[in-house]
Amino acid sequence: MVVKESEVCGGGLEWRINFPDGTSKILVPHHHTISKTRFCRILHAFFVEGLFSKIYGFFREAWRLGMDDPKKFFHCFKVGIALSLVSLFYYMRPLYQGVGGNAMWAVLTVVVVFEYTVGATLCKCLNKATATFLAGALGIGVHWIGSHFGEKLQPIFLQGSVFVLAAAATFTRFMPSVKARFDYGVLIFILTFSLVSVSGFRVGKLFEFASHRLSTIAIGTSICILTSILFCPVWAGEELHNLIQTNMEKLADSLDECVAEYFRKDARSEASNKISVGYRCVLNSRATEESLANFARWEPAHGGFNFGHPWKEYRKVGASLRSCAYHIEVLNGSINAGTKAPDFLKKHFSKFCMKLSSSSSAVLKELVFVTHTMTRSAKIDIIVEEMRSAVEELQIVLKSLITQPINASTNINIGNEESDASNTSMSLIEIAPLVTLSSLLIEIAARTEDIAKAVNELAN
Amino acid sequence: MVVKESEVCGGGLEWRINFPDGTSKILVPHHHTISKTRFCRILHAFFVEGLFSKIYGFFREAWRLGMDDPKKFFHCFKVGIALSLVSLFYYMRPLYQGVGGNAMWAVLTVVVVFEYTVGATLCKCLNKATATFLAGALGIGVHWIGSHFGEKLQPIFLQGSVFVLAAAATFTRFMPSVKARFDYGVLIFILTFSLVSVSGFRVGKLFEFASHRLSTIAIGTSICILTSILFCPVWAGEELHNLIQTNMEKLADSLDECVAEYFRKDARSEASNKISVGYRCVLNSRATEESLANFARWEPAHGGFNFGHPWKEYRKVGASLRSCAYHIEVLNGSINAGTKAPDFLKKHFSKFCMKLSSSSSAVLKELVFVTHTMTRSAKIDIIVEEMRSAVEELQIVLKSLITQPINASTNINIGNEESDASNTSMSLIEIAPLVTLSSLLIEIAARTEDIAKAVNELAN
């Protein structure tokens, strides 16, 4: 198929397409329409395609998210179910007659309190119930005291008490110990106290108002708790347990892949690249671990976990995993740095470095097994011992390389001068990457032992 | 002073204390009283002292927190002021006649929406207003459609629409892009939609209900916005700006202190220990940075920052700071590890390592100055150049140390055999710490350049 530009009788230019089978087709120019269609196309590109691709991207991401973790789909269904249940208080006459317009508070409670994990839901429910009760009682008390002050002073007293209590309660939200566990409770305390003591000025039956609020909150929280525990529960404890396991696995894989990559000659593949940066999510998992550990404390016994399971220990394991991940991050950086060690030395080191890294990752993988089965492993001591001997072997290799030090008093000798003397001698800068790699690996082995200790404490 | 156990005439045992001056004192046993007082003491220790020390500790921590950052005290006052303002809608008759019992929603809005930074408050206010409006309109629409279905089908249709919309909206909260900016909005959307469409089944004047809710929310949000902007505003942007600066300063100090400590002979002092672990808060500041950067986008122009200030760039600077902090963490670990390099070599290296570390930290400190004044610094290029030449000098020192490699084909030679031949030669393991330190310092210098680049981009 050839497109030809040919002069035609009319004196204008003509574009003709000659097809292989001998036929041809003339391309008709349409100058006037171009500007219009281009304008349309730009409009189309901006609005339709841009919007369409954004919406498409949004849905694709949503689908990927849900497929990665179908529990998220279930969670959405659970929210829908809880809301449907609570809305029955409006639709069924006998139920509506019981609570009346206050059913609104139950709906509000369900929407605000329902969380992804059972622990978080329980934490919020208990916080909400306790805080509402306390603040309600305090609000009624303050209101009762205020009623003795006379009509003029009462608003001032009420407003003063709201100011002082709200300010004090807000301040406690800054404190880490309160923030971690009772943040929501303090918020609800301020809310209820303000509502009860302020609106009490106008609402006649204050006690009824407070008790209605309490009973609707009780309805809302019990619907939330039942739905979140009965339908495919997501336990914060189990999530934390799995997170720690996944993180350990990722660390082990990253370590293996990073070291193997350094000693391999071919270029990085896409897949290996992905594995070798798996440790990165360990670096950023601190906040998730802390909140899960906090929520897990509220959960009743489930699966293999009793109430009072040592969730704090998981945070220690997480901290030592992160400490190990920092070293792998540096290792990964130094592997990708420019300087290259001589090949024969690399070959010599490779055996020992690979052995150490694979024994470290074997320890990590065994620890994954230990945490998974929640039993002490007989093998773990042997594997740790193997790792220690791999460390020693690497240290012996390092010992076997002899350095001629320069005298501290002399000036710096440039390496090249000396290297003429002995053909095989190398300057330290050439082997620096290998030395750094080795000492990082030795450090990583030490961190792995720390992780093993932390997991052992957890097992006890 | 001797305590003697002596037989006395009564046949019982007697404890006698003989003082050096010849006097003596008999210890009277009081078996019966001990158990009582001990019991009281335990009770006292458990309840009074334990409780007292806990309360005391709580208040001391609160005081320390407030003194560290008096803005937190101001924030509490602001919450109190906002609540007092909104409660005027109850206390002042003309205002109360305007909104009636719906003033409750305004109080609720103030409590829930008022946040520490202006950005967070604005973000929540805008989210709340938009979501309430959208959900209210949608709820009324759904209710209108439902009213055509007849009395039996209407509740089913309404419940179905709540189920579907709540589930879909809940799912979007899992998506990072929505979670970062619109999480609160989606929550309010679900809340308002459920309230309007469900309670619409019973409430006669649905339109009035929705418009009252909107107007009270408008009152609440405007009180929040005004209070948070007019009284000692805490800008998220400024907080982020300061956080990045403090982090840079801490990194510079830690780096200086760590390296100086390694080459110093005396033990770690308490103060230096504190400085050298300052980098740790950089490791954990990611979540804070991200939320501040998100909130800063909502803020109007303030101080030296315009609307549309490149807050995203701060996250890049933060990321490169963290990358540098990982290296300092490893450096700190390797410095505290057991192996020690020979003294004379340490002395030789100290000059170059200290020079490199101090020039790196000088770059960081200059970058603090650059971010502080938000102007390009003429000096920065010179200092970076100095750092580069310090890197080169250290590399030359590394080059000057010559290694006799073992042949790759031969077995490992144990270092000691060779060291007999030349008295001053050392095995590689002895200088490994110094080599690692040097390569870490070189890496840190490279990261510092990355930080400088990121800050420069920010300056542009």
JSON list of C-alpha atoms in Angstrom, two decimals, chain B residues 117 127 169 204 228:
[
{"chain": "B", "resi": 117, "resn": "THR", "atom": "CA", "xyz": [-4.74, 23.28, 62.40]},
{"chain": "B", "resi": 127, "resn": "ASN", "atom": "CA", "xyz": [-16.17, 18.23, 53.34]},
{"chain": "B", "resi": 169, "resn": "ALA", "atom": "CA", "xyz": [-19.57, 5.01, 49.64]},
{"chain": "B", "resi": 204, "resn": "GLY", "atom": "CA", "xyz": [-43.57, 15.26, 57.30]},
{"chain": "B", "resi": 228, "resn": "SER", "atom": "CA", "xyz": [-9.58, 28.96, 64.11]}
]
